[in-house]
Tab-separated table of C-alpha atoms in Angstrom:
chain	number	residue	atom	x	y	z
B	1	MET	CA	41.143	66.350	12.764
B	2	ILE	CA	41.468	69.035	9.551
B	3	ILE	CA	39.353	67.621	5.994
B	4	ASP	CA	40.135	69.265	2.924
B	5	ASN	CA	36.366	69.272	0.899
B	6	SER	CA	38.190	71.413	-1.514
B	7	GLU	CA	36.793	68.793	-4.831
B	8	PHE	CA	33.201	68.481	-2.976
B	9	ASN	CA	32.138	72.382	-2.454
B	10	GLN	CA	29.962	72.548	-5.204
B	11	ASP	CA	26.563	72.830	-3.557
B	12	THR	CA	25.361	70.888	-0.351
B	13	ASP	CA	24.638	67.506	-1.919
B	14	ASN	CA	27.746	66.826	-2.736
B	15	ARG	CA	29.585	67.204	0.630
B	16	ARG	CA	26.524	65.175	2.248
B	17	GLY	CA	26.967	62.572	-0.383
B	18	PHE	CA	30.952	63.158	0.936
B	19	PHE	CA	30.875	62.047	4.474
B	20	ALA	CA	27.527	59.539	4.134
B	21	GLU	CA	30.586	58.118	1.916
B	22	ARG	CA	33.891	58.460	3.979
B	23	THR	CA	30.839	57.400	6.650
B	24	ARG	CA	29.783	54.696	5.822
B	25	ARG	CA	33.555	53.102	4.862
B	26	LEU	CA	34.621	54.244	8.708
B	27	ALA	CA	32.230	52.697	9.964
B	28	ALA	CA	33.677	49.139	7.587
B	29	ILE	CA	37.168	49.394	8.946
B	30	ASP	CA	35.921	49.693	12.722
B	31	GLU	CA	34.173	45.946	11.101
B	32	LEU	CA	36.858	45.235	9.949
B	33	ARG	CA	38.993	45.340	12.891
B	34	ASN	CA	36.086	43.731	14.992
B	35	THR	CA	36.608	40.486	12.936
B	36	GLY	CA	40.101	41.014	13.221
B	37	THR	CA	41.281	42.068	10.079
B	38	ASN	CA	43.706	44.975	9.958
B	39	PRO	CA	43.000	47.766	7.065
B	40	TYR	CA	46.177	48.979	7.262
B	41	PRO	CA	48.699	45.871	7.335
B	42	TYR	CA	52.911	45.895	7.362
B	43	ARG	CA	53.045	44.865	3.799
B	44	PHE	CA	52.681	42.600	0.964
B	45	ASP	CA	55.560	40.217	-0.494
B	46	ARG	CA	54.614	40.695	-4.180
B	47	THR	CA	55.752	38.469	-7.189
B	48	HIS	CA	54.989	40.942	-10.282
B	49	THR	CA	54.083	44.403	-11.810
B	50	LEU	CA	51.489	44.126	-14.229
B	51	GLY	CA	53.284	45.291	-16.500
B	52	GLU	CA	55.503	42.567	-16.512
B	53	LEU	CA	52.456	39.765	-16.035
B	54	ARG	CA	51.489	41.692	-19.153
B	55	GLU	CA	54.722	41.793	-21.033
B	56	LYS	CA	54.923	37.894	-20.106
B	57	PHE	CA	51.775	36.980	-21.345
B	58	GLY	CA	50.365	39.159	-22.799
B	59	ASN	CA	49.896	36.957	-26.118
B	60	LEU	CA	48.358	34.359	-24.880
B	61	GLU	CA	45.283	33.122	-26.631
B	62	ALA	CA	42.195	33.706	-25.031
B	63	GLY	CA	39.825	31.287	-23.213
B	64	ASN	CA	43.648	29.838	-21.593
B	65	GLU	CA	44.175	28.992	-17.674
B	66	THR	CA	47.987	28.650	-16.954
B	67	ASP	CA	49.784	27.060	-13.904
B	68	VAL	CA	52.065	29.932	-13.293
B	69	THR	CA	51.361	31.153	-9.487
B	70	THR	CA	51.104	35.381	-9.126
B	71	SER	CA	51.494	37.715	-6.503
B	72	VAL	CA	50.307	40.812	-7.771
B	73	ALA	CA	49.222	44.192	-6.059
B	74	GLY	CA	47.232	47.459	-7.091
B	75	ARG	CA	44.637	49.957	-6.255
B	76	ILE	CA	40.904	48.847	-7.155
B	77	MET	CA	39.691	51.043	-10.319
B	78	LEU	CA	36.775	49.124	-11.323
B	79	LYS	CA	34.524	46.075	-9.607
B	80	ARG	CA	32.085	44.544	-11.542
B	81	ASP	CA	29.395	41.532	-9.921
B	82	GLN	CA	27.954	39.560	-11.457
B	83	GLY	CA	26.567	36.686	-9.021
B	84	LYS	CA	29.096	34.185	-7.877
B	85	LEU	CA	31.979	35.822	-10.000
B	86	ILE	CA	34.109	39.275	-9.796
B	87	PHE	CA	35.699	41.396	-11.660
B	88	VAL	CA	38.422	43.763	-10.279
B	89	THR	CA	40.577	46.042	-12.392
B	90	ILE	CA	43.373	46.758	-9.849
B	91	ARG	CA	46.297	49.146	-10.785
B	92	ASP	CA	49.678	50.539	-9.944
B	93	ARG	CA	52.110	52.285	-10.586
B	94	SER	CA	52.992	50.041	-14.331
B	95	ALA	CA	49.705	48.703	-15.330
B	96	ASP	CA	45.653	47.492	-15.806
B	97	ILE	CA	45.180	44.169	-14.783
B	98	GLN	CA	41.991	42.185	-14.278
B	99	LEU	CA	41.262	39.819	-11.184
B	100	PHE	CA	38.726	37.010	-11.835
B	101	ILE	CA	37.585	36.530	-8.577
B	102	SER	CA	35.061	32.754	-8.547
B	103	LYS	CA	33.419	32.322	-5.164
B	104	ALA	CA	34.183	28.865	-5.708
B	105	SER	CA	37.912	29.216	-5.524
B	106	VAL	CA	37.722	31.702	-2.481
B	107	GLY	CA	34.572	30.322	-0.871
B	108	ASP	CA	31.164	32.331	-0.057
B	109	ALA	CA	33.025	34.518	2.788
B	110	GLN	CA	35.863	35.882	1.974
B	111	PHE	CA	34.229	36.140	-1.706
B	112	ASP	CA	31.456	38.778	0.606
B	113	ALA	CA	34.502	40.018	1.973
B	114	ILE	CA	35.983	41.385	-1.757
B	115	ASN	CA	32.183	41.597	-2.569
B	116	SER	CA	32.958	44.628	0.088
B	117	LEU	CA	36.208	46.528	-1.090
B	118	ASP	CA	35.447	50.168	-1.944
B	119	LEU	CA	36.536	51.776	-5.395
B	120	GLY	CA	39.741	52.570	-4.752
B	121	ASP	CA	40.736	50.306	-1.567
B	122	TRP	CA	44.634	48.804	-2.074
B	123	VAL	CA	44.573	44.928	-2.538
B	124	GLY	CA	46.685	43.041	-2.961
B	125	ALA	CA	46.556	38.634	-5.337
B	126	GLN	CA	47.655	35.024	-5.195
B	127	GLY	CA	46.389	33.151	-8.419
B	128	THR	CA	47.136	31.683	-11.870
B	129	VAL	CA	47.400	33.494	-14.648
B	130	MET	CA	44.926	32.926	-16.966
B	131	THR	CA	42.445	34.847	-20.573
B	132	THR	CA	38.792	35.479	-19.961
B	133	ARG	CA	36.834	33.992	-23.128
B	134	LYS	CA	37.080	37.171	-24.623
B	135	GLY	CA	40.903	37.154	-24.319
B	136	GLU	CA	41.596	39.348	-20.975
B	137	LEU	CA	44.154	39.609	-19.740
B	138	SER	CA	43.160	37.562	-15.794
B	139	VAL	CA	44.928	36.741	-12.288
B	140	LYS	CA	42.388	33.747	-11.224
B	141	VAL	CA	42.499	34.822	-7.409
B	142	THR	CA	42.714	32.379	-4.744
B	143	ALA	CA	43.708	34.334	-2.509
B	144	LEU	CA	43.161	38.150	-1.961
B	145	GLU	CA	43.730	40.749	1.909
B	146	LEU	CA	42.994	44.271	2.256
B	147	LEU	CA	46.616	46.134	2.102
B	148	SER	CA	44.931	49.860	2.475
B	149	LYS	CA	41.261	51.263	3.052
B	150	SER	CA	39.562	53.796	1.694
B	151	LEU	CA	38.224	56.777	2.975
B	152	ARG	CA	37.348	59.227	0.315
B	153	PRO	CA	35.670	58.577	-3.089
B	154	LEU	CA	37.167	58.008	-5.985
B	155	PRO	CA	36.908	61.571	-8.442
B	156	ASP	CA	34.334	60.083	-11.078
B	157	LYS	CA	35.446	57.357	-13.637
B	158	TRP	CA	34.343	59.403	-16.801
B	159	HIS	CA	34.723	62.219	-15.563
B	160	GLY	CA	38.292	62.571	-13.151
B	161	LEU	CA	39.429	65.365	-12.485
B	162	THR	CA	37.590	68.373	-14.411
B	163	ASP	CA	38.932	71.070	-11.836
B	164	ILE	CA	42.742	72.763	-12.539
B	165	ASP	CA	43.690	74.066	-8.806
B	166	THR	CA	42.132	70.874	-7.272
B	167	ARG	CA	44.717	68.661	-10.087
B	168	TYR	CA	46.860	70.372	-8.751
B	169	ARG	CA	46.775	71.286	-5.404
B	170	GLN	CA	45.160	67.409	-5.343
B	171	ARG	CA	48.130	65.585	-7.083
B	172	TYR	CA	48.115	62.512	-5.512
B	173	ALA	CA	43.997	62.536	-6.735
B	174	ASP	CA	44.960	63.648	-9.673
B	175	LEU	CA	48.118	61.067	-10.679
B	176	ILE	CA	44.908	57.769	-9.868
B	177	VAL	CA	42.928	59.322	-12.592
B	178	ASN	CA	44.355	61.004	-15.241
B	179	GLU	CA	46.483	58.801	-17.642
B	180	GLU	CA	47.488	62.050	-19.100
B	181	ALA	CA	49.621	63.431	-15.857
B	182	ARG	CA	51.148	60.098	-15.285
B	183	ARG	CA	52.762	60.380	-18.741
B	184	VAL	CA	54.058	63.496	-18.332
B	185	PHE	CA	55.787	62.610	-15.672
B	186	GLU	CA	57.007	59.659	-17.683
B	187	VAL	CA	58.678	61.995	-19.887
B	188	ARG	CA	59.591	63.921	-17.317
B	189	HIS	CA	61.702	60.813	-15.685
B	190	ALA	CA	62.561	59.590	-18.831
B	191	THR	CA	64.413	63.335	-19.419
B	192	ILE	CA	66.152	63.836	-16.188
B	193	ALA	CA	67.549	60.057	-16.856
B	194	SER	CA	68.318	60.796	-20.205
B	195	PHE	CA	70.539	64.162	-19.261
B	196	ARG	CA	72.559	62.009	-16.481
B	197	ARG	CA	73.685	59.373	-19.061
B	198	THR	CA	75.133	61.745	-22.153
B	199	LEU	CA	76.807	63.487	-19.783
B	200	ILE	CA	78.239	61.066	-17.673
B	201	GLU	CA	79.407	59.207	-20.803
B	202	ARG	CA	80.877	62.203	-21.545
B	203	GLY	CA	82.814	62.507	-19.029
B	204	TYR	CA	80.899	65.129	-16.619
B	205	ILE	CA	80.954	64.188	-13.230
B	206	GLU	CA	77.198	65.059	-11.230
B	207	VAL	CA	77.776	66.761	-7.788
B	208	GLU	CA	75.834	68.433	-5.220
B	209	THR	CA	76.358	72.093	-4.214
B	210	PRO	CA	74.816	74.327	-1.621
B	211	VAL	CA	71.004	75.805	-1.789
B	212	LEU	CA	71.490	78.734	1.267
B	213	HIS	CA	74.361	81.163	-0.500
B	214	MET	CA	75.833	83.944	1.287
B	215	GLU	CA	75.266	86.221	-1.796
B	216	ALA	CA	72.385	85.567	-4.560
B	217	GLY	CA	74.673	85.190	-7.991
B	218	GLY	CA	74.136	83.786	-11.107
B	219	ALA	CA	71.686	85.461	-12.437
B	220	HIS	CA	69.381	87.881	-13.210
B	221	ALA	CA	67.165	87.036	-10.182
B	222	ARG	CA	65.181	88.042	-7.021
B	223	PRO	CA	66.241	85.625	-4.451
B	224	PHE	CA	64.112	84.377	-0.868
B	225	VAL	CA	66.118	85.511	1.785
B	226	THR	CA	66.363	83.289	5.016
B	227	HIS	CA	68.356	83.223	7.636
B	228	HIS	CA	70.326	80.598	9.792
B	229	ASN	CA	69.315	81.408	13.954
B	230	THR	CA	72.151	79.596	15.645
B	231	LEU	CA	74.627	81.427	13.080
B	232	ASP	CA	73.018	84.925	12.763
B	233	MET	CA	73.203	86.083	9.264
B	234	GLN	CA	71.405	86.003	6.259
B	235	LEU	CA	71.277	83.682	3.855
B	236	TYR	CA	69.423	83.070	-0.169
B	237	LEU	CA	67.732	80.237	-1.431
B	238	ARG	CA	69.312	79.954	-4.485
B	239	ILE	CA	68.290	80.943	-7.403
B	240	ALA	CA	70.831	79.702	-10.201
B	241	LEU	CA	73.638	77.004	-9.714
B	242	GLU	CA	76.851	79.057	-11.680
B	243	LEU	CA	78.872	80.194	-8.893
B	244	HIS	CA	79.711	76.712	-7.434
B	245	LEU	CA	80.015	75.162	-9.775
B	246	LYS	CA	82.719	77.351	-12.152
B	247	ARG	CA	84.216	76.583	-8.639
B	248	LEU	CA	84.866	73.963	-8.481
B	249	ILE	CA	85.533	74.040	-12.196
B	250	VAL	CA	89.517	75.759	-11.163
B	251	GLY	CA	89.907	72.804	-8.786
B	252	GLY	CA	90.485	71.149	-10.944
B	253	MET	CA	87.098	69.486	-11.645
B	254	GLU	CA	86.748	69.736	-15.666
B	255	ARG	CA	83.612	68.589	-16.376
B	256	VAL	CA	80.550	68.753	-13.647
B	257	PHE	CA	77.154	68.976	-13.612
B	258	GLU	CA	74.136	69.183	-11.427
B	259	ILE	CA	70.607	68.727	-11.461
B	260	GLY	CA	68.784	70.777	-8.510
B	261	ARG	CA	65.874	73.260	-7.729
B	262	VAL	CA	66.373	76.801	-7.646
B	263	PHE	CA	64.165	79.694	-6.254
B	264	ARG	CA	63.033	82.889	-7.546
B	265	ASN	CA	60.705	84.977	-5.419
B	266	GLU	CA	59.351	86.345	-8.608
B	267	GLY	CA	55.824	85.787	-10.262
B	268	THR	CA	53.859	82.308	-11.681
B	269	SER	CA	52.242	82.153	-14.978
B	270	THR	CA	52.313	79.296	-17.247
B	271	ARG	CA	56.188	80.045	-17.493
B	272	HIS	CA	56.969	80.604	-14.334
B	273	ASN	CA	57.018	78.451	-11.061
B	274	PRO	CA	58.619	79.769	-8.328
B	275	GLU	CA	60.726	77.281	-7.149
B	276	PHE	CA	61.996	74.695	-10.636
B	277	THR	CA	64.372	73.418	-11.826
B	278	MET	CA	67.850	73.195	-13.983
B	279	MET	CA	70.482	71.291	-15.332
B	280	GLU	CA	73.595	73.296	-15.443
B	281	SER	CA	77.015	71.791	-17.075
B	282	TYR	CA	80.082	73.371	-17.182
B	283	GLN	CA	84.242	71.797	-19.109
B	284	ALA	CA	87.157	73.460	-19.482
B	285	PHE	CA	89.059	74.558	-22.166
B	286	ALA	CA	84.891	74.184	-24.478
B	287	ASP	CA	83.680	77.744	-25.923
B	288	HIS	CA	80.498	78.811	-26.851
B	289	THR	CA	80.575	76.521	-29.950
B	290	ASP	CA	80.753	73.451	-27.811
B	291	VAL	CA	78.306	74.491	-25.484
B	292	MET	CA	75.421	74.768	-28.321
B	293	ASP	CA	76.957	71.627	-29.554
B	294	LEU	CA	76.153	70.307	-26.038
B	295	THR	CA	73.353	71.409	-26.407
B	296	GLU	CA	71.752	69.278	-29.206
B	297	VAL	CA	72.719	66.203	-27.965
B	298	LEU	CA	71.087	66.705	-24.905
B	299	ILE	CA	67.577	67.721	-26.194
B	300	ARG	CA	67.706	65.652	-29.427
B	301	ASN	CA	68.882	62.467	-26.714
B	302	ALA	CA	66.071	63.307	-24.626
B	303	ALA	CA	63.291	63.764	-26.885
B	304	ARG	CA	64.021	59.435	-28.333
B	305	ASP	CA	64.769	58.288	-24.375
B	306	ALA	CA	62.111	60.214	-23.491
B	307	LEU	CA	59.414	60.047	-27.104
B	308	GLY	CA	61.445	57.331	-28.761
B	309	ALA	CA	60.644	59.678	-31.769
B	310	THR	CA	63.244	63.594	-31.891
B	311	ILE	CA	59.035	64.995	-33.360
B	312	VAL	CA	57.853	67.424	-31.665
B	313	MET	CA	54.448	69.276	-31.532
B	314	ILE	CA	55.730	73.402	-30.984
B	315	ARG	CA	52.359	75.747	-31.577
B	316	GLY	CA	49.853	72.005	-33.597
B	317	ILE	CA	52.353	72.479	-36.368
B	318	GLU	CA	55.584	69.385	-36.605
B	319	PHE	CA	59.500	69.983	-35.309
B	320	ASP	CA	61.871	67.505	-35.841
B	321	LEU	CA	64.955	67.665	-33.831
B	322	SER	CA	67.086	65.636	-35.557
B	323	LYS	CA	67.740	68.582	-37.302
B	324	PRO	CA	70.179	71.510	-37.018
B	325	TRP	CA	69.431	74.200	-35.217
B	326	PRO	CA	69.996	77.862	-36.654
B	327	ARG	CA	71.699	80.503	-34.992
B	328	VAL	CA	71.180	84.050	-35.508
B	329	PRO	CA	72.644	86.590	-33.146
B	330	MET	CA	70.211	88.435	-31.286
B	331	ILE	CA	71.128	92.833	-32.583
B	332	ASP	CA	70.290	90.658	-36.336
B	333	LEU	CA	66.957	89.450	-35.158
B	334	VAL	CA	66.181	93.216	-33.595
B	335	SER	CA	66.720	95.233	-36.586
B	336	VAL	CA	64.925	93.453	-38.581
B	337	ALA	CA	62.309	93.805	-36.540
B	338	VAL	CA	62.273	97.821	-36.195
B	339	GLY	CA	63.699	97.795	-39.962
B	340	GLU	CA	67.046	99.312	-38.759
B	341	LYS	CA	70.331	98.885	-38.064
B	342	VAL	CA	71.122	98.336	-33.875
B	343	HIS	CA	74.143	97.677	-31.509
B	344	PRO	CA	75.065	98.362	-27.966
B	345	SER	CA	78.095	101.082	-29.658
B	346	GLN	CA	74.874	103.110	-30.276
B	347	PRO	CA	73.887	106.355	-28.589
B	348	VAL	CA	71.817	105.110	-25.279
B	349	GLU	CA	69.087	108.086	-26.184
B	350	ASP	CA	69.213	106.966	-29.585
B	351	LEU	CA	67.717	103.609	-28.497
B	352	ARG	CA	65.427	105.238	-26.249
B	353	LYS	CA	63.688	106.700	-29.025
B	354	LEU	CA	63.894	104.275	-30.891
B	355	ALA	CA	61.975	101.618	-28.705
B	356	GLN	CA	59.437	104.638	-28.100
B	357	LYS	CA	58.535	104.663	-31.653
B	358	HIS	CA	58.277	100.518	-31.690
B	359	GLY	CA	55.937	101.121	-27.933
B	360	VAL	CA	58.759	99.552	-26.076
B	361	ASN	CA	58.899	100.844	-22.605
B	362	THR	CA	62.088	101.689	-21.451
B	363	GLU	CA	64.005	102.750	-17.718
B	364	THR	CA	65.828	105.717	-17.531
B	365	ARG	CA	69.134	103.295	-15.887
B	366	TRP	CA	68.610	101.420	-18.357
B	367	GLY	CA	71.937	101.178	-20.815
B	368	SER	CA	72.148	101.178	-24.782
B	369	GLY	CA	72.452	96.412	-24.585
B	370	ARG	CA	69.735	96.875	-21.945
B	371	ILE	CA	67.437	98.264	-24.946
B	372	ILE	CA	68.121	95.829	-27.522
B	373	GLU	CA	66.845	93.459	-25.165
B	374	ALA	CA	63.476	94.673	-24.219
B	375	LEU	CA	63.100	95.271	-27.736
B	376	PHE	CA	64.581	91.528	-28.659
B	377	ALA	CA	61.620	90.044	-26.490
B	378	GLU	CA	58.928	92.568	-27.312
B	379	LYS	CA	58.980	92.174	-31.247
B	380	SER	CA	61.249	89.542	-31.967
B	381	GLU	CA	60.775	86.336	-29.251
B	382	ALA	CA	57.540	85.937	-30.293
B	383	LYS	CA	58.578	84.867	-34.302
B	384	LEU	CA	60.547	82.711	-32.325
B	385	ILE	CA	58.940	78.451	-33.146
B	386	GLU	CA	61.230	76.724	-34.768
B	387	PRO	CA	64.116	76.033	-31.835
B	388	THR	CA	66.719	79.011	-31.986
B	389	PHE	CA	69.706	79.457	-30.399
B	390	VAL	CA	69.997	84.064	-30.656
B	391	THR	CA	73.718	85.157	-30.006
B	392	GLY	CA	75.801	87.708	-29.423
B	393	HIS	CA	74.129	88.903	-25.935
B	394	PRO	CA	75.174	93.342	-25.067
B	395	ILE	CA	77.820	93.012	-22.009
B	396	GLU	CA	75.454	95.139	-20.157
B	397	ILE	CA	72.594	91.703	-20.114
B	398	SER	CA	75.484	89.197	-19.364
B	399	PRO	CA	77.484	89.781	-15.794
B	400	LEU	CA	78.995	86.174	-16.318
B	401	ALA	CA	79.824	86.223	-19.449
B	402	ARG	CA	82.987	86.674	-21.589
B	403	VAL	CA	83.272	88.909	-23.660
B	404	ASP	CA	83.511	88.796	-27.569
B	405	ARG	CA	86.348	87.873	-29.756
B	406	ASN	CA	85.197	89.973	-32.473
B	407	ASP	CA	82.631	92.366	-30.929
B	408	PRO	CA	83.897	93.798	-27.950
B	409	TYR	CA	80.121	95.800	-27.388
B	410	LEU	CA	78.766	92.365	-27.190
B	411	THR	CA	79.760	88.731	-24.742
B	412	GLU	CA	80.412	85.228	-26.561
B	413	ARG	CA	76.698	83.676	-24.939
B	414	PHE	CA	73.156	81.820	-26.300
B	415	GLU	CA	69.696	81.107	-25.396
B	416	LEU	CA	67.895	78.947	-26.938
B	417	PHE	CA	64.368	80.205	-27.808
B	418	VAL	CA	61.560	76.923	-28.484
B	419	GLY	CA	58.089	77.996	-29.401
B	420	THR	CA	58.410	81.973	-28.506
B	421	HIS	CA	60.157	80.551	-25.365
B	422	GLU	CA	63.657	80.428	-24.254
B	423	ILE	CA	64.819	77.326	-22.103
B	424	VAL	CA	68.296	77.336	-22.176
B	425	ASN	CA	70.932	80.439	-21.278
B	426	GLY	CA	74.833	79.211	-21.719
B	427	PHE	CA	77.698	81.522	-22.493
B	428	SER	CA	81.850	81.049	-22.706
B	429	GLU	CA	82.126	81.893	-19.125
B	430	LEU	CA	83.973	85.358	-18.167
B	431	ASN	CA	87.612	84.690	-16.473
B	432	ASP	CA	89.388	87.279	-15.419
B	433	PRO	CA	89.053	88.030	-12.231
B	434	ILE	CA	89.892	91.720	-13.143
B	435	GLU	CA	86.844	92.175	-15.106
B	436	GLN	CA	84.371	89.297	-13.593
B	437	ARG	CA	84.990	92.558	-10.898
B	438	ALA	CA	84.495	94.863	-12.666
B	439	ARG	CA	80.976	93.608	-13.565
B	440	PHE	CA	80.257	92.575	-10.180
B	441	ALA	CA	80.523	96.468	-9.493
B	442	GLN	CA	78.133	97.609	-11.825
B	443	GLU	CA	75.550	94.805	-10.850
B	444	ALA	CA	76.470	96.263	-7.608
B	445	LYS	CA	75.188	99.926	-8.861
B	446	SER	CA	72.260	98.609	-10.606
B	447	LYS	CA	71.118	96.693	-6.589
B	448	ALA	CA	71.813	100.437	-5.192
B	449	GLU	CA	70.157	102.056	-7.802
B	450	GLY	CA	66.772	99.874	-7.489
B	451	ASP	CA	67.439	96.504	-9.392
B	452	LEU	CA	66.294	94.104	-7.182
B	453	GLU	CA	66.934	91.715	-9.755
B	454	ALA	CA	70.865	92.354	-10.068
B	455	GLY	CA	72.946	90.625	-8.314
B	456	THR	CA	75.844	92.125	-5.664
B	457	ILE	CA	79.459	91.378	-5.342
B	458	ASP	CA	80.485	87.790	-4.772
B	459	GLU	CA	84.133	88.107	-2.737
B	460	ASP	CA	84.987	84.455	-2.988
B	461	TYR	CA	84.054	83.189	-6.353
B	462	LEU	CA	86.071	86.402	-7.513
B	463	ARG	CA	88.438	84.744	-4.829
B	464	ALA	CA	88.367	81.650	-6.628
B	465	LEU	CA	88.355	83.390	-10.426
B	466	GLU	CA	92.128	84.433	-8.786
B	467	TYR	CA	93.815	80.707	-8.596
B	468	GLY	CA	92.423	80.138	-12.667
B	469	LEU	CA	89.297	79.498	-14.257
B	470	PRO	CA	90.243	77.830	-17.783
B	471	PRO	CA	88.610	78.560	-20.261
B	472	THR	CA	85.319	77.259	-20.470
B	473	GLY	CA	81.668	76.855	-21.480
B	474	GLY	CA	78.168	76.204	-18.664
B	475	LEU	CA	75.130	74.918	-19.589
B	476	GLY	CA	71.482	75.849	-18.463
B	477	ILE	CA	68.895	74.495	-19.253
B	478	GLY	CA	65.274	74.833	-17.623
B	479	ILE	CA	63.440	70.632	-16.920
B	480	ASP	CA	60.692	72.050	-16.683
B	481	ARG	CA	60.210	73.890	-20.292
B	482	LEU	CA	62.264	71.420	-21.658
B	483	VAL	CA	59.569	68.410	-20.070
B	484	MET	CA	56.547	71.408	-21.544
B	485	LEU	CA	57.530	71.300	-25.190
B	486	LEU	CA	58.115	66.683	-25.068
B	487	SER	CA	55.250	66.356	-22.769
B	488	GLY	CA	52.572	69.215	-24.987
B	489	ALA	CA	52.207	70.459	-21.178
B	490	ALA	CA	50.490	74.007	-21.756
B	491	SER	CA	51.444	75.420	-17.814
B	492	ILE	CA	54.135	74.587	-16.062
B	493	LYS	CA	52.722	73.607	-13.322
B	494	ASP	CA	51.535	70.199	-15.191
B	495	VAL	CA	54.986	68.946	-15.095
B	496	ILE	CA	55.399	70.167	-11.748
B	497	LEU	CA	54.451	67.713	-9.261
B	498	PHE	CA	54.087	70.028	-6.559
B	499	PRO	CA	53.899	73.691	-7.380
B	500	THR	CA	53.600	76.712	-6.125
B	501	LEU	CA	49.452	77.938	-4.991
B	502	ARG	CA	48.329	80.366	-2.726
B	503	PRO	CA	46.909	78.396	0.298
B	504	GLU	CA	43.683	76.723	1.307
B	505	VAL	CA	41.352	77.582	3.363
B	506	LEU	CA	39.878	74.517	4.577
B	507	GLU	CA	36.933	73.208	6.480
B	508	SER	CA	37.666	71.636	10.413
């Protein structure tokens, strides 16, 4: 048997205490079975969630007993023995509620059995709705049964799980005792549900596209590589949803979206996890300005649905997401930051010298556009606190975006920055198959020169473009980073239920 003792490895006394408690609870299970009680029954029929009881009877006056019967279930979070009375607080997904257990109501045998239960046990109870003299909404129990025996003691009720690594590894324990963790994932659920409603109301169709790709494309990122044994072929976990969704626009679906996991073989940080969730949408007959408008609607609606308001805290400052968001060209931001005008039409050596002057490292294979991006990242991003659309990215760093109709060196692309970080990317989609082939060829050349994040030539996607992709606006939103913004979470690991971590050493 493998036993994970990571939360008790601070000292020997803690480990001894844990094993002693676990041994006691194992003995209790044996005793239950010996008396014919199954500590893990198959089902329980409840009539109300605890939240439903609170909603329906929350205004019941103190000291009031009703004749309303109910069956509820939850995990024991608190137990107080007061002689002939036991007060037990249970919790389900929706709320906490108190069980009022009187020896006179349940009898001596069941009273003693209830008193032997432990914190962490799941129980089901039948009884009537009441309030105590102090006004505590309760269920006056007539019968109670054990639904699942917990072998492990709950983390300390006052301190919870304080070790961050343990919280992420044992999310199940974190959710039991950490109200903030539960709140964050409620915000996440509400955000994703809001996106679906908003898009479906606007005529978008939700679709699912492959996770295993023949070519790693749709973004600049290093992919995870896998192998299909039967077909004896190398495949990649997708780094983006884009190229398959645009194939559907070619097929005439006109408005599509997908919310799905993508995988990038990169480092981890407070903003990066190797697998994360993206929402991508594509709209025929639209351009990047339509997509920026949609972005504002999606995020504002998500804030209202998840928080009940459009006010968010960013770096300790309140911002109202209902106000219009500035749209500023990248080259203008860089020009202000370095004190002179920059443009990707400038000779690469001039821009390389400018980067050196400002302490920004470059690589010899980079062109003018890539250097401007590096200057932006080092000198401009940190100033983008309020929601800001950064527009007009150079062609070199935007292989799938359409050339700006007014400037052949730029693209009709934007990124939304909030709190100094990018959470949205979108553009007018490049739909010229000849130009797209040339862009792919440049990507493949960069890859051959050592750029592991560069793409390859996706012949099937080019074939799709040759059937005709109508004018299209595309959008990608990082769900995890958006949830960080709305929930106030400090790390991406706080908004992913099971983040990627190093292997854990387990004692056997």
